[in-house]
PDB file of N, CA, C and O in Angstrom:
ATOM      1  N   UNK A  29       7.976   2.605 -16.735  1.00 91.00           N
ATOM      2  CA  UNK A  29       8.394   1.565 -15.829  1.00 91.00           C
ATOM      3  C   UNK A  29       8.660   2.180 -14.448  1.00 91.00           C
ATOM      4  O   UNK A  29       9.300   3.214 -14.327  1.00 91.00           O
ATOM      5  N   UNK A  30       8.161   1.526 -13.438  1.00 94.00           N
ATOM      6  CA  UNK A  30       8.334   2.014 -12.071  1.00 94.00           C
ATOM      7  C   UNK A  30       9.553   1.322 -11.462  1.00 94.00           C
ATOM      8  O   UNK A  30       9.633   0.102 -11.430  1.00 94.00           O
ATOM      9  N   UNK A  31      10.490   2.129 -10.996  1.00 93.00           N
ATOM     10  CA  UNK A  31      11.683   1.607 -10.337  1.00 93.00           C
ATOM     11  C   UNK A  31      11.738   2.138  -8.915  1.00 93.00           C
ATOM     12  O   UNK A  31      10.939   2.990  -8.517  1.00 93.00           O
ATOM     13  N   UNK A  32      12.704   1.667  -8.176  1.00 93.00           N
ATOM     14  CA  UNK A  32      12.887   2.117  -6.799  1.00 93.00           C
ATOM     15  C   UNK A  32      13.126   3.631  -6.743  1.00 93.00           C
ATOM     16  O   UNK A  32      12.687   4.312  -5.817  1.00 93.00           O
ATOM     17  N   UNK A  33      13.795   4.170  -7.742  1.00 96.00           N
ATOM     18  CA  UNK A  33      14.194   5.578  -7.726  1.00 96.00           C
ATOM     19  C   UNK A  33      13.115   6.535  -8.207  1.00 96.00           C
ATOM     20  O   UNK A  33      13.144   7.716  -7.889  1.00 96.00           O
ATOM     21  N   UNK A  34      12.158   6.065  -9.003  1.00 96.00           N
ATOM     22  CA  UNK A  34      11.153   6.989  -9.539  1.00 96.00           C
ATOM     23  C   UNK A  34       9.750   6.752  -8.991  1.00 96.00           C
ATOM     24  O   UNK A  34       8.803   7.380  -9.423  1.00 96.00           O
ATOM     25  N   UNK A  35       9.612   5.850  -8.039  1.00 97.00           N
ATOM     26  CA  UNK A  35       8.286   5.567  -7.497  1.00 97.00           C
ATOM     27  C   UNK A  35       8.014   6.421  -6.258  1.00 97.00           C
ATOM     28  O   UNK A  35       8.927   6.828  -5.547  1.00 97.00           O
ATOM     29  N   UNK A  36       6.725   6.672  -6.026  1.00 97.00           N
ATOM     30  CA  UNK A  36       6.291   7.396  -4.846  1.00 97.00           C
ATOM     31  C   UNK A  36       5.131   6.625  -4.231  1.00 97.00           C
ATOM     32  O   UNK A  36       4.316   6.036  -4.924  1.00 97.00           O
ATOM     33  N   UNK A  37       5.053   6.668  -2.919  1.00 97.00           N
ATOM     34  CA  UNK A  37       4.011   5.954  -2.183  1.00 97.00           C
ATOM     35  C   UNK A  37       2.693   6.703  -2.319  1.00 97.00           C
ATOM     36  O   UNK A  37       2.589   7.866  -1.973  1.00 97.00           O
ATOM     37  N   UNK A  38       1.694   6.008  -2.821  1.00 97.00           N
ATOM     38  CA  UNK A  38       0.363   6.593  -2.948  1.00 97.00           C
ATOM     39  C   UNK A  38      -0.454   6.355  -1.692  1.00 97.00           C
ATOM     40  O   UNK A  38      -1.073   7.278  -1.168  1.00 97.00           O
ATOM     41  N   UNK A  39      -0.445   5.130  -1.182  1.00 96.00           N
ATOM     42  CA  UNK A  39      -1.265   4.806  -0.020  1.00 96.00           C
ATOM     43  C   UNK A  39      -0.755   3.529   0.645  1.00 96.00           C
ATOM     44  O   UNK A  39      -0.190   2.661  -0.016  1.00 96.00           O
ATOM     45  N   UNK A  40      -0.969   3.440   1.942  1.00 96.00           N
ATOM     46  CA  UNK A  40      -0.741   2.216   2.704  1.00 96.00           C
ATOM     47  C   UNK A  40      -2.070   1.850   3.343  1.00 96.00           C
ATOM     48  O   UNK A  40      -2.712   2.700   3.954  1.00 96.00           O
ATOM     49  N   UNK A  41      -2.474   0.602   3.194  1.00 95.00           N
ATOM     50  CA  UNK A  41      -3.738   0.174   3.770  1.00 95.00           C
ATOM     51  C   UNK A  41      -3.679  -1.305   4.132  1.00 95.00           C
ATOM     52  O   UNK A  41      -2.850  -2.039   3.604  1.00 95.00           O
ATOM     53  N   UNK A  42      -4.547  -1.715   5.000  1.00 94.00           N
ATOM     54  CA  UNK A  42      -4.680  -3.111   5.360  1.00 94.00           C
ATOM     55  C   UNK A  42      -5.933  -3.730   4.778  1.00 94.00           C
ATOM     56  O   UNK A  42      -6.245  -4.885   5.028  1.00 94.00           O
ATOM     57  N   UNK A  43      -6.657  -2.957   3.975  1.00 94.00           N
ATOM     58  CA  UNK A  43      -7.946  -3.369   3.425  1.00 94.00           C
ATOM     59  C   UNK A  43      -7.783  -3.828   1.977  1.00 94.00           C
ATOM     60  O   UNK A  43      -7.578  -3.014   1.076  1.00 94.00           O
ATOM     61  N   UNK A  44      -7.865  -5.130   1.746  1.00 94.00           N
ATOM     62  CA  UNK A  44      -7.685  -5.677   0.405  1.00 94.00           C
ATOM     63  C   UNK A  44      -8.746  -5.165  -0.569  1.00 94.00           C
ATOM     64  O   UNK A  44      -8.457  -4.923  -1.739  1.00 94.00           O
ATOM     65  N   UNK A  45      -9.963  -4.981  -0.091  1.00 96.00           N
ATOM     66  CA  UNK A  45     -11.022  -4.453  -0.961  1.00 96.00           C
ATOM     67  C   UNK A  45     -10.658  -3.052  -1.461  1.00 96.00           C
ATOM     68  O   UNK A  45     -10.841  -2.732  -2.630  1.00 96.00           O
ATOM     69  N   UNK A  46     -10.114  -2.241  -0.579  1.00 97.00           N
ATOM     70  CA  UNK A  46      -9.689  -0.891  -0.954  1.00 97.00           C
ATOM     71  C   UNK A  46      -8.548  -0.943  -1.970  1.00 97.00           C
ATOM     72  O   UNK A  46      -8.518  -0.168  -2.924  1.00 97.00           O
ATOM     73  N   UNK A  47      -7.623  -1.864  -1.767  1.00 97.00           N
ATOM     74  CA  UNK A  47      -6.517  -2.040  -2.712  1.00 97.00           C
ATOM     75  C   UNK A  47      -7.056  -2.376  -4.091  1.00 97.00           C
ATOM     76  O   UNK A  47      -6.635  -1.788  -5.095  1.00 97.00           O
ATOM     77  N   UNK A  48      -8.006  -3.282  -4.157  1.00 97.00           N
ATOM     78  CA  UNK A  48      -8.584  -3.668  -5.450  1.00 97.00           C
ATOM     79  C   UNK A  48      -9.326  -2.517  -6.106  1.00 97.00           C
ATOM     80  O   UNK A  48      -9.250  -2.334  -7.330  1.00 97.00           O
ATOM     81  N   UNK A  49     -10.039  -1.718  -5.326  1.00 97.00           N
ATOM     82  CA  UNK A  49     -10.731  -0.550  -5.872  1.00 97.00           C
ATOM     83  C   UNK A  49      -9.743   0.462  -6.443  1.00 97.00           C
ATOM     84  O   UNK A  49      -9.959   1.029  -7.518  1.00 97.00           O
ATOM     85  N   UNK A  50      -8.654   0.693  -5.724  1.00 98.00           N
ATOM     86  CA  UNK A  50      -7.645   1.651  -6.183  1.00 98.00           C
ATOM     87  C   UNK A  50      -6.947   1.123  -7.428  1.00 98.00           C
ATOM     88  O   UNK A  50      -6.699   1.882  -8.376  1.00 98.00           O
ATOM     89  N   UNK A  51      -6.643  -0.158  -7.445  1.00 98.00           N
ATOM     90  CA  UNK A  51      -6.020  -0.750  -8.637  1.00 98.00           C
ATOM     91  C   UNK A  51      -6.911  -0.582  -9.864  1.00 98.00           C
ATOM     92  O   UNK A  51      -6.430  -0.246 -10.950  1.00 98.00           O
ATOM     93  N   UNK A  52      -8.198  -0.801  -9.685  1.00 98.00           N
ATOM     94  CA  UNK A  52      -9.129  -0.627 -10.799  1.00 98.00           C
ATOM     95  C   UNK A  52      -9.165   0.826 -11.255  1.00 98.00           C
ATOM     96  O   UNK A  52      -9.140   1.115 -12.455  1.00 98.00           O
ATOM     97  N   UNK A  53      -9.204   1.756 -10.312  1.00 98.00           N
ATOM     98  CA  UNK A  53      -9.213   3.189 -10.631  1.00 98.00           C
ATOM     99  C   UNK A  53      -7.957   3.585 -11.403  1.00 98.00           C
ATOM    100  O   UNK A  53      -8.034   4.312 -12.404  1.00 98.00           O
ATOM    101  N   UNK A  54      -6.814   3.111 -10.959  1.00 98.00           N
ATOM    102  CA  UNK A  54      -5.557   3.444 -11.633  1.00 98.00           C
ATOM    103  C   UNK A  54      -5.492   2.823 -13.025  1.00 98.00           C
ATOM    104  O   UNK A  54      -5.035   3.465 -13.977  1.00 98.00           O
ATOM    105  N   UNK A  55      -5.970   1.602 -13.154  1.00 98.00           N
ATOM    106  CA  UNK A  55      -5.962   0.935 -14.457  1.00 98.00           C
ATOM    107  C   UNK A  55      -6.857   1.654 -15.450  1.00 98.00           C
ATOM    108  O   UNK A  55      -6.456   1.889 -16.599  1.00 98.00           O
ATOM    109  N   UNK A  56      -8.055   2.018 -15.030  1.00 98.00           N
ATOM    110  CA  UNK A  56      -8.989   2.727 -15.906  1.00 98.00           C
ATOM    111  C   UNK A  56      -8.393   4.052 -16.383  1.00 98.00           C
ATOM    112  O   UNK A  56      -8.583   4.450 -17.529  1.00 98.00           O
ATOM    113  N   UNK A  57      -7.623   4.700 -15.519  1.00 98.00           N
ATOM    114  CA  UNK A  57      -7.014   5.991 -15.857  1.00 98.00           C
ATOM    115  C   UNK A  57      -5.596   5.848 -16.395  1.00 98.00           C
ATOM    116  O   UNK A  57      -4.870   6.833 -16.513  1.00 98.00           O
ATOM    117  N   UNK A  58      -5.207   4.632 -16.724  1.00 97.00           N
ATOM    118  CA  UNK A  58      -3.928   4.318 -17.355  1.00 97.00           C
ATOM    119  C   UNK A  58      -2.723   4.843 -16.577  1.00 97.00           C
ATOM    120  O   UNK A  58      -1.795   5.400 -17.136  1.00 97.00           O
ATOM    121  N   UNK A  59      -2.775   4.630 -15.272  1.00 98.00           N
ATOM    122  CA  UNK A  59      -1.662   4.989 -14.402  1.00 98.00           C
ATOM    123  C   UNK A  59      -0.980   3.691 -13.984  1.00 98.00           C
ATOM    124  O   UNK A  59      -1.602   2.809 -13.402  1.00 98.00           O
ATOM    125  N   UNK A  60       0.300   3.608 -14.285  1.00 98.00           N
ATOM    126  CA  UNK A  60       1.068   2.428 -13.903  1.00 98.00           C
ATOM    127  C   UNK A  60       1.271   2.427 -12.394  1.00 98.00           C
ATOM    128  O   UNK A  60       1.504   3.472 -11.783  1.00 98.00           O
ATOM    129  N   UNK A  61       1.180   1.266 -11.783  1.00 98.00           N
ATOM    130  CA  UNK A  61       1.308   1.164 -10.333  1.00 98.00           C
ATOM    131  C   UNK A  61       2.039  -0.115  -9.953  1.00 98.00           C
ATOM    132  O   UNK A  61       2.206  -1.019 -10.769  1.00 98.00           O
ATOM    133  N   UNK A  62       2.447  -0.162  -8.704  1.00 97.00           N
ATOM    134  CA  UNK A  62       3.105  -1.325  -8.142  1.00 97.00           C
ATOM    135  C   UNK A  62       2.534  -1.542  -6.755  1.00 97.00           C
ATOM    136  O   UNK A  62       2.409  -0.588  -5.982  1.00 97.00           O
ATOM    137  N   UNK A  63       2.155  -2.778  -6.444  1.00 97.00           N
ATOM    138  CA  UNK A  63       1.608  -3.102  -5.117  1.00 97.00           C
ATOM    139  C   UNK A  63       2.589  -4.020  -4.402  1.00 97.00           C
ATOM    140  O   UNK A  63       2.996  -5.043  -4.950  1.00 97.00           O
ATOM    141  N   UNK A  64       2.957  -3.628  -3.203  1.00 96.00           N
ATOM    142  CA  UNK A  64       3.791  -4.472  -2.345  1.00 96.00           C
ATOM    143  C   UNK A  64       2.946  -4.864  -1.146  1.00 96.00           C
ATOM    144  O   UNK A  64       2.220  -4.040  -0.595  1.00 96.00           O
ATOM    145  N   UNK A  65       3.033  -6.114  -0.754  1.00 92.00           N
ATOM    146  CA  UNK A  65       2.293  -6.532   0.434  1.00 92.00           C
ATOM    147  C   UNK A  65       3.275  -7.019   1.493  1.00 92.00           C
ATOM    148  O   UNK A  65       4.312  -7.590   1.188  1.00 92.00           O
ATOM    149  N   UNK A  66       2.937  -6.728   2.723  1.00 86.00           N
ATOM    150  CA  UNK A  66       3.760  -7.079   3.866  1.00 86.00           C
ATOM    151  C   UNK A  66       2.890  -7.827   4.858  1.00 86.00           C
ATOM    152  O   UNK A  66       1.857  -7.328   5.289  1.00 86.00           O
ATOM    153  N   UNK A  67       3.311  -9.009   5.209  1.00 83.00           N
ATOM    154  CA  UNK A  67       2.607  -9.809   6.192  1.00 83.00           C
ATOM    155  C   UNK A  67       3.412  -9.734   7.472  1.00 83.00           C
ATOM    156  O   UNK A  67       4.472 -10.330   7.581  1.00 83.00           O
ATOM    157  N   UNK A  68       2.927  -8.968   8.433  1.00 67.00           N
ATOM    158  CA  UNK A  68       3.674  -8.749   9.663  1.00 67.00           C
ATOM    159  C   UNK A  68       2.943  -9.356  10.841  1.00 67.00           C
ATOM    160  O   UNK A  68       1.736  -9.268  10.948  1.00 67.00           O
ATOM    161  N   UNK A  69       3.727  -9.915  11.734  1.00 59.00           N
ATOM    162  CA  UNK A  69       3.154 -10.333  13.012  1.00 59.00           C
ATOM    163  C   UNK A  69       3.079  -9.100  13.880  1.00 59.00           C
ATOM    164  O   UNK A  69       4.002  -8.306  13.927  1.00 59.00           O
ATOM    165  N   UNK A  70       1.987  -8.951  14.569  1.00 48.00           N
ATOM    166  CA  UNK A  70       1.848  -7.795  15.444  1.00 48.00           C
ATOM    167  C   UNK A  70       2.555  -7.993  16.762  1.00 48.00           C
ATOM    168  O   UNK A  70       2.658  -7.081  17.546  1.00 48.00           O
ATOM    169  N   UNK A  71       3.037  -9.194  17.014  1.00 45.00           N
ATOM    170  CA  UNK A  71       3.770  -9.445  18.257  1.00 45.00           C
ATOM    171  C   UNK A  71       4.838 -10.497  18.018  1.00 45.00           C
ATOM    172  O   UNK A  71       4.614 -11.470  17.319  1.00 45.00           O
ATOM    173  N   UNK A  72       5.982 -10.288  18.606  1.00 46.00           N
ATOM    174  CA  UNK A  72       7.037 -11.299  18.588  1.00 46.00           C
ATOM    175  C   UNK A  72       6.862 -12.179  19.814  1.00 46.00           C
ATOM    176  O   UNK A  72       6.408 -11.729  20.848  1.00 46.00           O
ATOM    177  N   UNK A  73       7.260 -13.415  19.696  1.00 45.00           N
ATOM    178  CA  UNK A  73       7.116 -14.303  20.845  1.00 45.00           C
ATOM    179  C   UNK A  73       8.196 -14.044  21.889  1.00 45.00           C
ATOM    180  O   UNK A  73       8.060 -14.434  23.030  1.00 45.00           O
ATOM    181  N   UNK A  74       9.285 -13.379  21.502  1.00 47.00           N
ATOM    182  CA  UNK A  74      10.336 -13.030  22.451  1.00 47.00           C
ATOM    183  C   UNK A  74      10.773 -11.590  22.240  1.00 47.00           C
ATOM    184  O   UNK A  74      10.576 -11.027  21.183  1.00 47.00           O
ATOM    185  N   UNK A  75      11.339 -11.002  23.248  1.00 45.00           N
ATOM    186  CA  UNK A  75      11.939  -9.691  23.107  1.00 45.00           C
ATOM    187  C   UNK A  75      10.989  -8.545  23.319  1.00 45.00           C
ATOM    188  O   UNK A  75       9.883  -8.698  23.826  1.00 45.00           O
ATOM    189  N   UNK A  76      11.423  -7.370  22.896  1.00 45.00           N
ATOM    190  CA  UNK A  76      10.709  -6.122  23.157  1.00 45.00           C
ATOM    191  C   UNK A  76       9.366  -6.046  22.445  1.00 45.00           C
ATOM    192  O   UNK A  76       8.478  -5.335  22.870  1.00 45.00           O
ATOM    193  N   UNK A  77       9.211  -6.765  21.348  1.00 43.00           N
ATOM    194  CA  UNK A  77       7.959  -6.703  20.611  1.00 43.00           C
ATOM    195  C   UNK A  77       6.767  -7.129  21.439  1.00 43.00           C
ATOM    196  O   UNK A  77       5.669  -6.621  21.274  1.00 43.00           O
ATOM    197  N   UNK A  78       6.984  -8.025  22.323  1.00 39.00           N
ATOM    198  CA  UNK A  78       5.888  -8.514  23.157  1.00 39.00           C
ATOM    199  C   UNK A  78       5.354  -7.424  24.079  1.00 39.00           C
ATOM    200  O   UNK A  78       4.170  -7.326  24.325  1.00 39.00           O
ATOM    201  N   UNK A  79       6.220  -6.577  24.559  1.00 43.00           N
ATOM    202  CA  UNK A  79       5.807  -5.514  25.472  1.00 43.00           C
ATOM    203  C   UNK A  79       5.002  -4.432  24.759  1.00 43.00           C
ATOM    204  O   UNK A  79       4.231  -3.731  25.379  1.00 43.00           O
ATOM    205  N   UNK A  80       5.160  -4.317  23.465  1.00 44.00           N
ATOM    206  CA  UNK A  80       4.473  -3.262  22.723  1.00 44.00           C
ATOM    207  C   UNK A  80       3.068  -3.659  22.298  1.00 44.00           C
ATOM    208  O   UNK A  80       2.347  -2.862  21.725  1.00 44.00           O
ATOM    209  N   UNK A  81       2.664  -4.886  22.507  1.00 42.00           N
ATOM    210  CA  UNK A  81       1.372  -5.349  22.014  1.00 42.00           C
ATOM    211  C   UNK A  81       0.464  -5.748  23.162  1.00 42.00           C
ATOM    212  O   UNK A  81       0.916  -6.100  24.233  1.00 42.00           O
ATOM    213  N   UNK A  82      -0.795  -5.680  22.898  1.00 43.00           N
ATOM    214  CA  UNK A  82      -1.751  -6.122  23.899  1.00 43.00           C
ATOM    215  C   UNK A  82      -2.001  -7.620  23.743  1.00 43.00           C
ATOM    216  O   UNK A  82      -1.646  -8.211  22.731  1.00 43.00           O
ATOM    217  N   UNK A  83      -2.642  -8.212  24.701  1.00 43.00           N
ATOM    218  CA  UNK A  83      -2.933  -9.645  24.613  1.00 43.00           C
ATOM    219  C   UNK A  83      -3.973  -9.939  23.541  1.00 43.00           C
ATOM    220  O   UNK A  83      -4.065 -11.054  23.060  1.00 43.00           O
ATOM    221  N   UNK A  84      -4.738  -8.926  23.160  1.00 49.00           N
ATOM    222  CA  UNK A  84      -5.756  -9.125  22.126  1.00 49.00           C
ATOM    223  C   UNK A  84      -5.106  -9.392  20.782  1.00 49.00           C
ATOM    224  O   UNK A  84      -5.568 -10.215  20.005  1.00 49.00           O
ATOM    225  N   UNK A  85      -3.992  -8.700  20.474  1.00 49.00           N
ATOM    226  CA  UNK A  85      -3.358  -8.861  19.168  1.00 49.00           C
ATOM    227  C   UNK A  85      -2.214  -9.850  19.175  1.00 49.00           C
ATOM    228  O   UNK A  85      -1.598 -10.075  18.157  1.00 49.00           O
ATOM    229  N   UNK A  86      -1.940 -10.435  20.286  1.00 49.00           N
ATOM    230  CA  UNK A  86      -0.804 -11.337  20.412  1.00 49.00           C
ATOM    231  C   UNK A  86      -0.923 -12.501  19.442  1.00 49.00           C
ATOM    232  O   UNK A  86      -1.882 -13.256  19.461  1.00 49.00           O
ATOM    233  N   UNK A  87       0.062 -12.615  18.562  1.00 53.00           N
ATOM    234  CA  UNK A  87       0.110 -13.741  17.645  1.00 53.00           C
ATOM    235  C   UNK A  87      -0.688 -13.580  16.363  1.00 53.00           C
ATOM    236  O   UNK A  87      -0.557 -14.392  15.474  1.00 53.00           O
ATOM    237  N   UNK A  88      -1.514 -12.549  16.232  1.00 57.00           N
ATOM    238  CA  UNK A  88      -2.275 -12.374  14.996  1.00 57.00           C
ATOM    239  C   UNK A  88      -1.395 -11.768  13.920  1.00 57.00           C
ATOM    240  O   UNK A  88      -0.510 -10.983  14.191  1.00 57.00           O
ATOM    241  N   UNK A  89      -1.696 -12.103  12.683  1.00 63.00           N
ATOM    242  CA  UNK A  89      -0.965 -11.532  11.560  1.00 63.00           C
ATOM    243  C   UNK A  89      -1.777 -10.379  11.000  1.00 63.00           C
ATOM    244  O   UNK A  89      -3.001 -10.393  11.041  1.00 63.00           O
ATOM    245  N   UNK A  90      -1.055  -9.409  10.489  1.00 82.00           N
ATOM    246  CA  UNK A  90      -1.728  -8.285   9.868  1.00 82.00           C
ATOM    247  C   UNK A  90      -1.097  -8.038   8.509  1.00 82.00           C
ATOM    248  O   UNK A  90       0.124  -7.975   8.395  1.00 82.00           O
ATOM    249  N   UNK A  91      -1.920  -7.917   7.505  1.00 89.00           N
ATOM    250  CA  UNK A  91      -1.466  -7.708   6.135  1.00 89.00           C
ATOM    251  C   UNK A  91      -1.511  -6.219   5.824  1.00 89.00           C
ATOM    252  O   UNK A  91      -2.512  -5.564   6.098  1.00 89.00           O
ATOM    253  N   UNK A  92      -0.437  -5.708   5.256  1.00 94.00           N
ATOM    254  CA  UNK A  92      -0.378  -4.309   4.833  1.00 94.00           C
ATOM    255  C   UNK A  92      -0.046  -4.272   3.351  1.00 94.00           C
ATOM    256  O   UNK A  92       0.765  -5.065   2.875  1.00 94.00           O
ATOM    257  N   UNK A  93      -0.667  -3.353   2.647  1.00 96.00           N
ATOM    258  CA  UNK A  93      -0.426  -3.186   1.224  1.00 96.00           C
ATOM    259  C   UNK A  93       0.044  -1.756   0.990  1.00 96.00           C
ATOM    260  O   UNK A  93      -0.534  -0.809   1.520  1.00 96.00           O
ATOM    261  N   UNK A  94       1.080  -1.618   0.175  1.00 96.00           N
ATOM    262  CA  UNK A  94       1.582  -0.302  -0.202  1.00 96.00           C
ATOM    263  C   UNK A  94       1.443  -0.198  -1.714  1.00 96.00           C
ATOM    264  O   UNK A  94       1.900  -1.079  -2.444  1.00 96.00           O
ATOM    265  N   UNK A  95       0.793   0.871  -2.165  1.00 97.00           N
ATOM    266  CA  UNK A  95       0.636   1.098  -3.599  1.00 97.00           C
ATOM    267  C   UNK A  95       1.548   2.247  -3.988  1.00 97.00           C
ATOM    268  O   UNK A  95       1.489   3.335  -3.413  1.00 97.00           O
ATOM    269  N   UNK A  96       2.393   1.977  -4.976  1.00 98.00           N
ATOM    270  CA  UNK A  96       3.315   2.975  -5.499  1.00 98.00           C
ATOM    271  C   UNK A  96       2.905   3.357  -6.911  1.00 98.00           C
ATOM    272  O   UNK A  96       2.394   2.523  -7.664  1.00 98.00           O
ATOM    273  N   UNK A  97       3.149   4.611  -7.268  1.00 98.00           N
ATOM    274  CA  UNK A  97       2.966   5.082  -8.639  1.00 98.00           C
ATOM    275  C   UNK A  97       4.232   5.827  -9.052  1.00 98.00           C
ATOM    276  O   UNK A  97       5.064   6.177  -8.216  1.00 98.00           O
ATOM    277  N   UNK A  98       4.356   6.082 -10.334  1.00 98.00           N
ATOM    278  CA  UNK A  98       5.492   6.859 -10.829  1.00 98.00           C
ATOM    279  C   UNK A  98       5.379   8.265 -10.259  1.00 98.00           C
ATOM    280  O   UNK A  98       4.282   8.813 -10.115  1.00 98.00           O
ATOM    281  N   UNK A  99       6.515   8.864  -9.934  1.00 97.00           N
ATOM    282  CA  UNK A  99       6.508  10.185  -9.296  1.00 97.00           C
ATOM    283  C   UNK A  99       5.799  11.231 -10.152  1.00 97.00           C
ATOM    284  O   UNK A  99       5.192  12.164  -9.625  1.00 97.00           O
ATOM    285  N   UNK A 100       5.820  11.082 -11.484  1.00 97.00           N
ATOM    286  CA  UNK A 100       5.134  12.028 -12.368  1.00 97.00           C
ATOM    287  C   UNK A 100       3.620  11.871 -12.321  1.00 97.00           C
ATOM    288  O   UNK A 100       2.891  12.795 -12.686  1.00 97.00           O
ATOM    289  N   UNK A 101       3.131  10.723 -11.878  1.00 97.00           N
ATOM    290  CA  UNK A 101       1.693  10.449 -11.816  1.00 97.00           C
ATOM    291  C   UNK A 101       1.106  10.637 -10.418  1.00 97.00           C
ATOM    292  O   UNK A 101      -0.105  10.510 -10.236  1.00 97.00           O
ATOM    293  N   UNK A 102       1.937  10.923  -9.433  1.00 98.00           N
ATOM    294  CA  UNK A 102       1.482  10.960  -8.043  1.00 98.00           C
ATOM    295  C   UNK A 102       0.379  11.987  -7.819  1.00 98.00           C
ATOM    296  O   UNK A 102      -0.649  11.671  -7.220  1.00 98.00           O
ATOM    297  N   UNK A 103       0.549  13.187  -8.286  1.00 98.00           N
ATOM    298  CA  UNK A 103      -0.444  14.238  -8.048  1.00 98.00           C
ATOM    299  C   UNK A 103      -1.792  13.878  -8.669  1.00 98.00           C
ATOM    300  O   UNK A 103      -2.836  14.048  -8.033  1.00 98.00           O
ATOM    301  N   UNK A 104      -1.779  13.361  -9.884  1.00 98.00           N
ATOM    302  CA  UNK A 104      -3.021  12.978 -10.544  1.00 98.00           C
ATOM    303  C   UNK A 104      -3.679  11.800  -9.827  1.00 98.00           C
ATOM    304  O   UNK A 104      -4.898  11.781  -9.633  1.00 98.00           O
ATOM    305  N   UNK A 105      -2.889  10.821  -9.401  1.00 98.00           N
ATOM    306  CA  UNK A 105      -3.425   9.664  -8.685  1.00 98.00           C
ATOM    307  C   UNK A 105      -4.047  10.091  -7.353  1.00 98.00           C
ATOM    308  O   UNK A 105      -5.122   9.605  -6.975  1.00 98.00           O
ATOM    309  N   UNK A 106      -3.408  11.006  -6.646  1.00 97.00           N
ATOM    310  CA  UNK A 106      -3.982  11.514  -5.397  1.00 97.00           C
ATOM    311  C   UNK A 106      -5.299  12.248  -5.651  1.00 97.00           C
ATOM    312  O   UNK A 106      -6.256  12.115  -4.892  1.00 97.00           O
ATOM    313  N   UNK A 107      -5.355  12.994  -6.748  1.00 97.00           N
ATOM    314  CA  UNK A 107      -6.586  13.689  -7.128  1.00 97.00           C
ATOM    315  C   UNK A 107      -7.707  12.674  -7.373  1.00 97.00           C
ATOM    316  O   UNK A 107      -8.833  12.854  -6.902  1.00 97.00           O
ATOM    317  N   UNK A 108      -7.398  11.598  -8.085  1.00 97.00           N
ATOM    318  CA  UNK A 108      -8.405  10.575  -8.374  1.00 97.00           C
ATOM    319  C   UNK A 108      -8.916   9.913  -7.093  1.00 97.00           C
ATOM    320  O   UNK A 108     -10.107   9.605  -6.979  1.00 97.00           O
ATOM    321  N   UNK A 109      -8.040   9.701  -6.127  1.00 96.00           N
ATOM    322  CA  UNK A 109      -8.457   9.082  -4.873  1.00 96.00           C
ATOM    323  C   UNK A 109      -9.381   9.991  -4.061  1.00 96.00           C
ATOM    324  O   UNK A 109     -10.255   9.519  -3.338  1.00 96.00           O
ATOM    325  N   UNK A 110      -9.175  11.278  -4.175  1.00 94.00           N
ATOM    326  CA  UNK A 110     -10.018  12.231  -3.427  1.00 94.00           C
ATOM    327  C   UNK A 110     -11.401  12.376  -4.039  1.00 94.00           C
ATOM    328  O   UNK A 110     -12.336  12.766  -3.339  1.00 94.00           O
ATOM    329  N   UNK A 111     -11.539  12.086  -5.316  1.00 88.00           N
ATOM    330  CA  UNK A 111     -12.846  12.236  -5.993  1.00 88.00           C
ATOM    331  C   UNK A 111     -13.875  11.266  -5.475  1.00 88.00           C
ATOM    332  O   UNK A 111     -13.682  10.254  -4.988  1.00 88.00           O
TER     333      UNK A 111
END
């Protein structure tokens, strides 16, 4: 079981296709994982956030996915991703 205390971050990506490929790889190799998704606005309509963004990204949403594995499986999972 993966908990807050025993999990380690394997990868952060914004590519859902990549997330699905990694999930399949981990499942085939019987590595337990947890996926968290974050839907962030790249710009706030008020305050300092507006100054940090360009007009091109103003108001667009960006999805980020974080894949966690058990700390004992991290090295093996990283090896599988490099293959």
